[in-house]
Amino acid sequence: MQEPTGRSVKRLPKASMQARVAGELREMIISGELPPRSSLSEMALSETFGISRTPIREALKQLQTEGLVEIRPRVGTFVAVPSHRDVAELFQMKELLEGAAARLLALRGRVPATHRLPGA
């Protein structure tokens, strides 16, 4: 296959395309580029990514299992709205991870890299 520039393009296997699309959509959702409740059209995404609808559909299914999108049969696919419980659980996990990181740093004792920071 040739790009408009004349260079040869290597076609990615379907699984790789699905993973690439899932990764890019995940980043767009997390960054807020695709806000909650946004409609995600398989056809529009297919045109945007320049691939068939099958890897798009598989990527959306993967994102559904991750809780990032909601697929409503015969209605459409939408960016999920996190529930109050989801947000509370995320903050609890963040609290646990930050506490564990601080404890591990304290156990290491003096770390030369931290003493070079301003105010340290």
Short mmCIF file of N, CA and C in Angstrom, two decimals:
data_model
loop_
_atom_site.label_atom_id
_atom_site.label_comp_id
_atom_site.label_asym_id
_atom_site.label_seq_id
_atom_site.Cartn_x
_atom_site.Cartn_y
_atom_site.Cartn_z
N MET A 1 0.85 -1.17 0.00
CA MET A 1 0.00 0.00 0.00
C MET A 1 0.89 1.24 0.00
N GLN A 2 0.51 2.29 -0.71
CA GLN A 2 1.31 3.50 -0.83
C GLN A 2 0.60 4.67 -0.15
N GLU A 3 1.37 5.48 0.59
CA GLU A 3 0.85 6.74 1.12
C GLU A 3 0.85 7.74 -0.01
N PRO A 4 0.14 8.89 0.14
CA PRO A 4 0.16 9.91 -0.90
C PRO A 4 1.57 10.42 -1.19
N THR A 5 2.48 10.30 -0.21
CA THR A 5 3.86 10.76 -0.42
C THR A 5 4.67 9.78 -1.23
N GLY A 6 4.11 8.60 -1.50
CA GLY A 6 4.82 7.61 -2.30
C GLY A 6 5.53 6.57 -1.45
N ARG A 7 5.54 6.76 -0.11
CA ARG A 7 6.19 5.79 0.76
C ARG A 7 5.29 4.58 0.95
N SER A 8 5.90 3.45 1.18
CA SER A 8 5.14 2.23 1.44
C SER A 8 4.65 2.22 2.87
N VAL A 9 3.42 1.78 3.08
CA VAL A 9 2.83 1.72 4.41
C VAL A 9 2.64 0.27 4.78
N LYS A 10 3.12 -0.10 5.96
CA LYS A 10 2.95 -1.45 6.46
C LYS A 10 1.60 -1.54 7.16
N ARG A 11 0.76 -2.46 6.75
CA ARG A 11 -0.55 -2.64 7.38
C ARG A 11 -0.37 -3.36 8.71
N LEU A 12 -0.96 -2.81 9.76
CA LEU A 12 -0.89 -3.44 11.07
C LEU A 12 -1.91 -4.56 11.16
N PRO A 13 -1.60 -5.62 11.92
CA PRO A 13 -2.61 -6.66 12.13
C PRO A 13 -3.82 -6.06 12.84
N LYS A 14 -4.98 -6.69 12.67
CA LYS A 14 -6.21 -6.17 13.23
C LYS A 14 -6.09 -5.95 14.74
N ALA A 15 -5.45 -6.89 15.45
CA ALA A 15 -5.29 -6.77 16.90
C ALA A 15 -4.47 -5.53 17.25
N SER A 16 -3.44 -5.23 16.47
CA SER A 16 -2.62 -4.05 16.73
C SER A 16 -3.41 -2.78 16.48
N MET A 17 -4.23 -2.77 15.45
CA MET A 17 -5.06 -1.59 15.17
C MET A 17 -6.05 -1.38 16.30
N GLN A 18 -6.64 -2.46 16.77
CA GLN A 18 -7.60 -2.38 17.87
C GLN A 18 -6.92 -1.83 19.12
N ALA A 19 -5.73 -2.30 19.43
CA ALA A 19 -4.99 -1.83 20.60
C ALA A 19 -4.61 -0.36 20.45
N ARG A 20 -4.21 0.04 19.25
CA ARG A 20 -3.83 1.44 19.01
C ARG A 20 -5.04 2.35 19.18
N VAL A 21 -6.16 1.96 18.61
CA VAL A 21 -7.39 2.76 18.71
C VAL A 21 -7.83 2.82 20.17
N ALA A 22 -7.83 1.68 20.87
CA ALA A 22 -8.23 1.67 22.28
C ALA A 22 -7.33 2.60 23.09
N GLY A 23 -6.03 2.55 22.82
CA GLY A 23 -5.09 3.41 23.54
C GLY A 23 -5.33 4.88 23.29
N GLU A 24 -5.54 5.24 22.03
CA GLU A 24 -5.77 6.65 21.70
C GLU A 24 -7.10 7.15 22.26
N LEU A 25 -8.14 6.33 22.17
CA LEU A 25 -9.43 6.73 22.74
C LEU A 25 -9.34 6.84 24.26
N ARG A 26 -8.62 5.91 24.89
CA ARG A 26 -8.43 5.95 26.34
C ARG A 26 -7.79 7.27 26.75
N GLU A 27 -6.74 7.65 26.06
CA GLU A 27 -6.05 8.91 26.36
C GLU A 27 -6.98 10.11 26.16
N MET A 28 -7.78 10.08 25.09
CA MET A 28 -8.70 11.18 24.82
C MET A 28 -9.77 11.30 25.90
N ILE A 29 -10.22 10.16 26.43
CA ILE A 29 -11.22 10.17 27.49
C ILE A 29 -10.61 10.67 28.80
N ILE A 30 -9.45 10.14 29.14
CA ILE A 30 -8.79 10.50 30.39
C ILE A 30 -8.40 11.97 30.40
N SER A 31 -7.94 12.48 29.25
CA SER A 31 -7.52 13.89 29.18
C SER A 31 -8.71 14.85 29.15
N GLY A 32 -9.89 14.33 28.89
CA GLY A 32 -11.07 15.18 28.82
C GLY A 32 -11.38 15.67 27.42
N GLU A 33 -10.55 15.29 26.45
CA GLU A 33 -10.80 15.66 25.06
C GLU A 33 -12.14 15.10 24.61
N LEU A 34 -12.48 13.91 25.11
CA LEU A 34 -13.81 13.33 24.90
C LEU A 34 -14.50 13.36 26.27
N PRO A 35 -15.35 14.35 26.50
CA PRO A 35 -15.96 14.49 27.83
C PRO A 35 -17.04 13.44 28.08
N PRO A 36 -17.40 13.24 29.37
CA PRO A 36 -18.46 12.29 29.71
C PRO A 36 -19.73 12.58 28.91
N ARG A 37 -20.42 11.53 28.56
CA ARG A 37 -21.67 11.54 27.79
C ARG A 37 -21.46 11.81 26.29
N SER A 38 -20.22 12.02 25.84
CA SER A 38 -19.97 12.22 24.41
C SER A 38 -20.38 10.97 23.64
N SER A 39 -21.00 11.17 22.50
CA SER A 39 -21.38 10.07 21.64
C SER A 39 -20.18 9.65 20.81
N LEU A 40 -19.98 8.35 20.68
CA LEU A 40 -18.87 7.81 19.89
C LEU A 40 -19.45 6.98 18.75
N SER A 41 -19.34 7.49 17.55
CA SER A 41 -19.87 6.81 16.37
C SER A 41 -18.79 5.91 15.76
N GLU A 42 -19.14 4.63 15.59
CA GLU A 42 -18.20 3.71 14.95
C GLU A 42 -17.80 4.20 13.57
N MET A 43 -18.78 4.71 12.82
CA MET A 43 -18.50 5.17 11.47
C MET A 43 -17.55 6.38 11.47
N ALA A 44 -17.81 7.35 12.35
CA ALA A 44 -16.95 8.53 12.41
C ALA A 44 -15.55 8.16 12.88
N LEU A 45 -15.46 7.28 13.88
CA LEU A 45 -14.14 6.84 14.36
C LEU A 45 -13.40 6.06 13.29
N SER A 46 -14.13 5.27 12.52
CA SER A 46 -13.54 4.52 11.43
C SER A 46 -12.91 5.47 10.40
N GLU A 47 -13.61 6.55 10.09
CA GLU A 47 -13.06 7.54 9.16
C GLU A 47 -11.89 8.28 9.77
N THR A 48 -12.00 8.65 11.04
CA THR A 48 -10.92 9.37 11.72
C THR A 48 -9.63 8.56 11.74
N PHE A 49 -9.74 7.27 12.09
CA PHE A 49 -8.54 6.43 12.19
C PHE A 49 -8.16 5.79 10.87
N GLY A 50 -9.03 5.88 9.87
CA GLY A 50 -8.71 5.32 8.56
C GLY A 50 -8.68 3.81 8.54
N ILE A 51 -9.54 3.19 9.34
CA ILE A 51 -9.59 1.73 9.40
C ILE A 51 -11.06 1.29 9.37
N SER A 52 -11.26 -0.01 9.23
CA SER A 52 -12.62 -0.53 9.18
C SER A 52 -13.29 -0.44 10.55
N ARG A 53 -14.57 -0.69 10.58
CA ARG A 53 -15.33 -0.57 11.83
C ARG A 53 -15.06 -1.72 12.79
N THR A 54 -14.58 -2.86 12.30
CA THR A 54 -14.36 -4.01 13.18
C THR A 54 -13.35 -3.72 14.29
N PRO A 55 -12.15 -3.20 14.00
CA PRO A 55 -11.23 -2.90 15.11
C PRO A 55 -11.75 -1.78 16.02
N ILE A 56 -12.54 -0.87 15.44
CA ILE A 56 -13.16 0.19 16.25
C ILE A 56 -14.12 -0.45 17.24
N ARG A 57 -14.96 -1.33 16.75
CA ARG A 57 -15.95 -2.02 17.60
C ARG A 57 -15.25 -2.79 18.71
N GLU A 58 -14.16 -3.49 18.37
CA GLU A 58 -13.42 -4.27 19.38
C GLU A 58 -12.76 -3.34 20.41
N ALA A 59 -12.24 -2.21 19.96
CA ALA A 59 -11.63 -1.25 20.88
C ALA A 59 -12.68 -0.70 21.84
N LEU A 60 -13.87 -0.41 21.33
CA LEU A 60 -14.94 0.11 22.18
C LEU A 60 -15.39 -0.94 23.19
N LYS A 61 -15.41 -2.20 22.80
CA LYS A 61 -15.76 -3.27 23.74
C LYS A 61 -14.73 -3.35 24.86
N GLN A 62 -13.47 -3.20 24.48
CA GLN A 62 -12.40 -3.23 25.49
C GLN A 62 -12.56 -2.06 26.47
N LEU A 63 -12.83 -0.88 25.93
CA LEU A 63 -13.01 0.29 26.78
C LEU A 63 -14.26 0.16 27.66
N GLN A 64 -15.25 -0.58 27.17
CA GLN A 64 -16.44 -0.83 27.98
C GLN A 64 -16.07 -1.68 29.19
N THR A 65 -15.24 -2.70 28.99
CA THR A 65 -14.84 -3.55 30.12
C THR A 65 -14.00 -2.77 31.13
N GLU A 66 -13.32 -1.72 30.67
CA GLU A 66 -12.53 -0.86 31.55
C GLU A 66 -13.40 0.19 32.24
N GLY A 67 -14.66 0.28 31.83
CA GLY A 67 -15.57 1.25 32.45
C GLY A 67 -15.47 2.65 31.87
N LEU A 68 -14.80 2.80 30.73
CA LEU A 68 -14.62 4.13 30.14
C LEU A 68 -15.72 4.50 29.16
N VAL A 69 -16.37 3.51 28.56
CA VAL A 69 -17.47 3.80 27.65
C VAL A 69 -18.67 2.93 28.01
N GLU A 70 -19.84 3.38 27.59
CA GLU A 70 -21.07 2.63 27.80
C GLU A 70 -21.67 2.35 26.43
N ILE A 71 -21.87 1.08 26.14
CA ILE A 71 -22.48 0.67 24.87
C ILE A 71 -23.93 0.33 25.14
N ARG A 72 -24.83 1.08 24.51
CA ARG A 72 -26.26 0.83 24.65
C ARG A 72 -26.76 0.28 23.32
N PRO A 73 -27.13 -1.01 23.30
CA PRO A 73 -27.60 -1.62 22.05
C PRO A 73 -28.74 -0.82 21.42
N ARG A 74 -28.66 -0.64 20.13
CA ARG A 74 -29.65 0.08 19.31
C ARG A 74 -29.79 1.55 19.69
N VAL A 75 -28.88 2.05 20.52
CA VAL A 75 -28.91 3.47 20.88
C VAL A 75 -27.60 4.13 20.48
N GLY A 76 -26.48 3.57 20.95
CA GLY A 76 -25.17 4.13 20.62
C GLY A 76 -24.14 3.85 21.70
N THR A 77 -22.96 4.40 21.50
CA THR A 77 -21.86 4.26 22.43
C THR A 77 -21.50 5.64 22.95
N PHE A 78 -21.30 5.73 24.27
CA PHE A 78 -21.06 7.02 24.91
C PHE A 78 -19.91 6.92 25.90
N VAL A 79 -19.22 8.03 26.09
CA VAL A 79 -18.19 8.10 27.13
C VAL A 79 -18.91 7.98 28.47
N ALA A 80 -18.42 7.09 29.31
CA ALA A 80 -19.07 6.83 30.60
C ALA A 80 -18.93 8.02 31.54
N VAL A 81 -19.92 8.14 32.41
CA VAL A 81 -19.91 9.14 33.47
C VAL A 81 -19.56 8.41 34.75
N PRO A 82 -18.40 8.75 35.37
CA PRO A 82 -18.04 8.04 36.59
C PRO A 82 -19.04 8.32 37.71
N SER A 83 -19.38 7.29 38.46
CA SER A 83 -20.32 7.45 39.57
C SER A 83 -19.59 8.06 40.77
N HIS A 84 -20.36 8.52 41.72
CA HIS A 84 -19.79 9.06 42.96
C HIS A 84 -18.92 8.00 43.63
N ARG A 85 -19.41 6.76 43.61
CA ARG A 85 -18.66 5.65 44.22
C ARG A 85 -17.33 5.43 43.50
N ASP A 86 -17.33 5.47 42.17
CA ASP A 86 -16.09 5.31 41.40
C ASP A 86 -15.06 6.36 41.79
N VAL A 87 -15.50 7.61 41.86
CA VAL A 87 -14.59 8.71 42.20
C VAL A 87 -14.06 8.53 43.62
N ALA A 88 -14.94 8.18 44.56
CA ALA A 88 -14.52 7.97 45.95
C ALA A 88 -13.49 6.85 46.04
N GLU A 89 -13.71 5.75 45.31
CA GLU A 89 -12.76 4.64 45.32
C GLU A 89 -11.42 5.03 44.73
N LEU A 90 -11.44 5.84 43.68
CA LEU A 90 -10.18 6.30 43.09
C LEU A 90 -9.38 7.14 44.07
N PHE A 91 -10.06 8.03 44.80
CA PHE A 91 -9.36 8.85 45.78
C PHE A 91 -8.84 8.01 46.95
N GLN A 92 -9.58 6.98 47.33
CA GLN A 92 -9.10 6.09 48.39
C GLN A 92 -7.84 5.36 47.94
N MET A 93 -7.84 4.89 46.69
CA MET A 93 -6.65 4.21 46.16
C MET A 93 -5.47 5.16 46.08
N LYS A 94 -5.72 6.40 45.65
CA LYS A 94 -4.66 7.39 45.57
C LYS A 94 -4.07 7.64 46.96
N GLU A 95 -4.93 7.76 47.96
CA GLU A 95 -4.49 7.98 49.33
C GLU A 95 -3.60 6.83 49.80
N LEU A 96 -4.01 5.59 49.52
CA LEU A 96 -3.22 4.43 49.92
C LEU A 96 -1.87 4.39 49.21
N LEU A 97 -1.88 4.66 47.91
CA LEU A 97 -0.62 4.62 47.14
C LEU A 97 0.35 5.71 47.57
N GLU A 98 -0.17 6.92 47.79
CA GLU A 98 0.71 8.00 48.22
C GLU A 98 1.29 7.73 49.60
N GLY A 99 0.48 7.17 50.51
CA GLY A 99 0.98 6.83 51.84
C GLY A 99 2.05 5.76 51.76
N ALA A 100 1.83 4.75 50.93
CA ALA A 100 2.82 3.69 50.77
C ALA A 100 4.11 4.23 50.17
N ALA A 101 3.99 5.12 49.19
CA ALA A 101 5.18 5.71 48.56
C ALA A 101 5.97 6.54 49.58
N ALA A 102 5.28 7.31 50.41
CA ALA A 102 5.95 8.12 51.43
C ALA A 102 6.64 7.22 52.45
N ARG A 103 5.98 6.14 52.86
CA ARG A 103 6.56 5.21 53.83
C ARG A 103 7.82 4.57 53.26
N LEU A 104 7.77 4.13 52.00
CA LEU A 104 8.94 3.51 51.37
C LEU A 104 10.09 4.49 51.24
N LEU A 105 9.80 5.73 50.93
CA LEU A 105 10.85 6.75 50.83
C LEU A 105 11.47 6.99 52.19
N ALA A 106 10.64 7.03 53.23
CA ALA A 106 11.16 7.24 54.58
C ALA A 106 12.05 6.07 55.01
N LEU A 107 11.68 4.86 54.64
CA LEU A 107 12.47 3.68 55.00
C LEU A 107 13.84 3.67 54.32
N ARG A 108 13.93 4.30 53.15
CA ARG A 108 15.20 4.33 52.42
C ARG A 108 16.21 5.22 53.09
N GLY A 109 15.75 6.10 53.95
CA GLY A 109 16.68 7.02 54.62
C GLY A 109 17.03 8.17 53.69
N ARG A 110 18.23 8.67 53.85
CA ARG A 110 18.67 9.81 53.05
C ARG A 110 18.84 9.38 51.58
N VAL A 111 18.19 10.10 50.71
CA VAL A 111 18.30 9.84 49.26
C VAL A 111 18.94 11.09 48.67
N PRO A 112 20.16 10.97 48.14
CA PRO A 112 20.87 12.16 47.64
C PRO A 112 20.06 12.99 46.65
N ALA A 113 19.27 12.36 45.82
CA ALA A 113 18.50 13.11 44.82
C ALA A 113 17.50 14.05 45.48
N THR A 114 16.94 13.66 46.63
CA THR A 114 15.96 14.52 47.29
C THR A 114 16.61 15.69 48.00
N HIS A 115 17.88 15.57 48.35
CA HIS A 115 18.57 16.66 49.04
C HIS A 115 19.01 17.76 48.09
N ARG A 116 18.96 17.49 46.80
CA ARG A 116 19.31 18.52 45.82
C ARG A 116 18.11 19.38 45.44
N LEU A 117 16.91 18.97 45.88
CA LEU A 117 15.71 19.74 45.56
C LEU A 117 15.69 21.03 46.36
N PRO A 118 15.16 22.12 45.78
CA PRO A 118 15.04 23.36 46.53
C PRO A 118 14.17 23.16 47.76
N GLY A 119 14.61 23.69 48.87
CA GLY A 119 13.85 23.60 50.10
C GLY A 119 14.10 22.32 50.86
N ALA A 120 14.95 21.42 50.33
CA ALA A 120 15.21 20.16 51.04
C ALA A 120 16.40 20.28 51.95
#
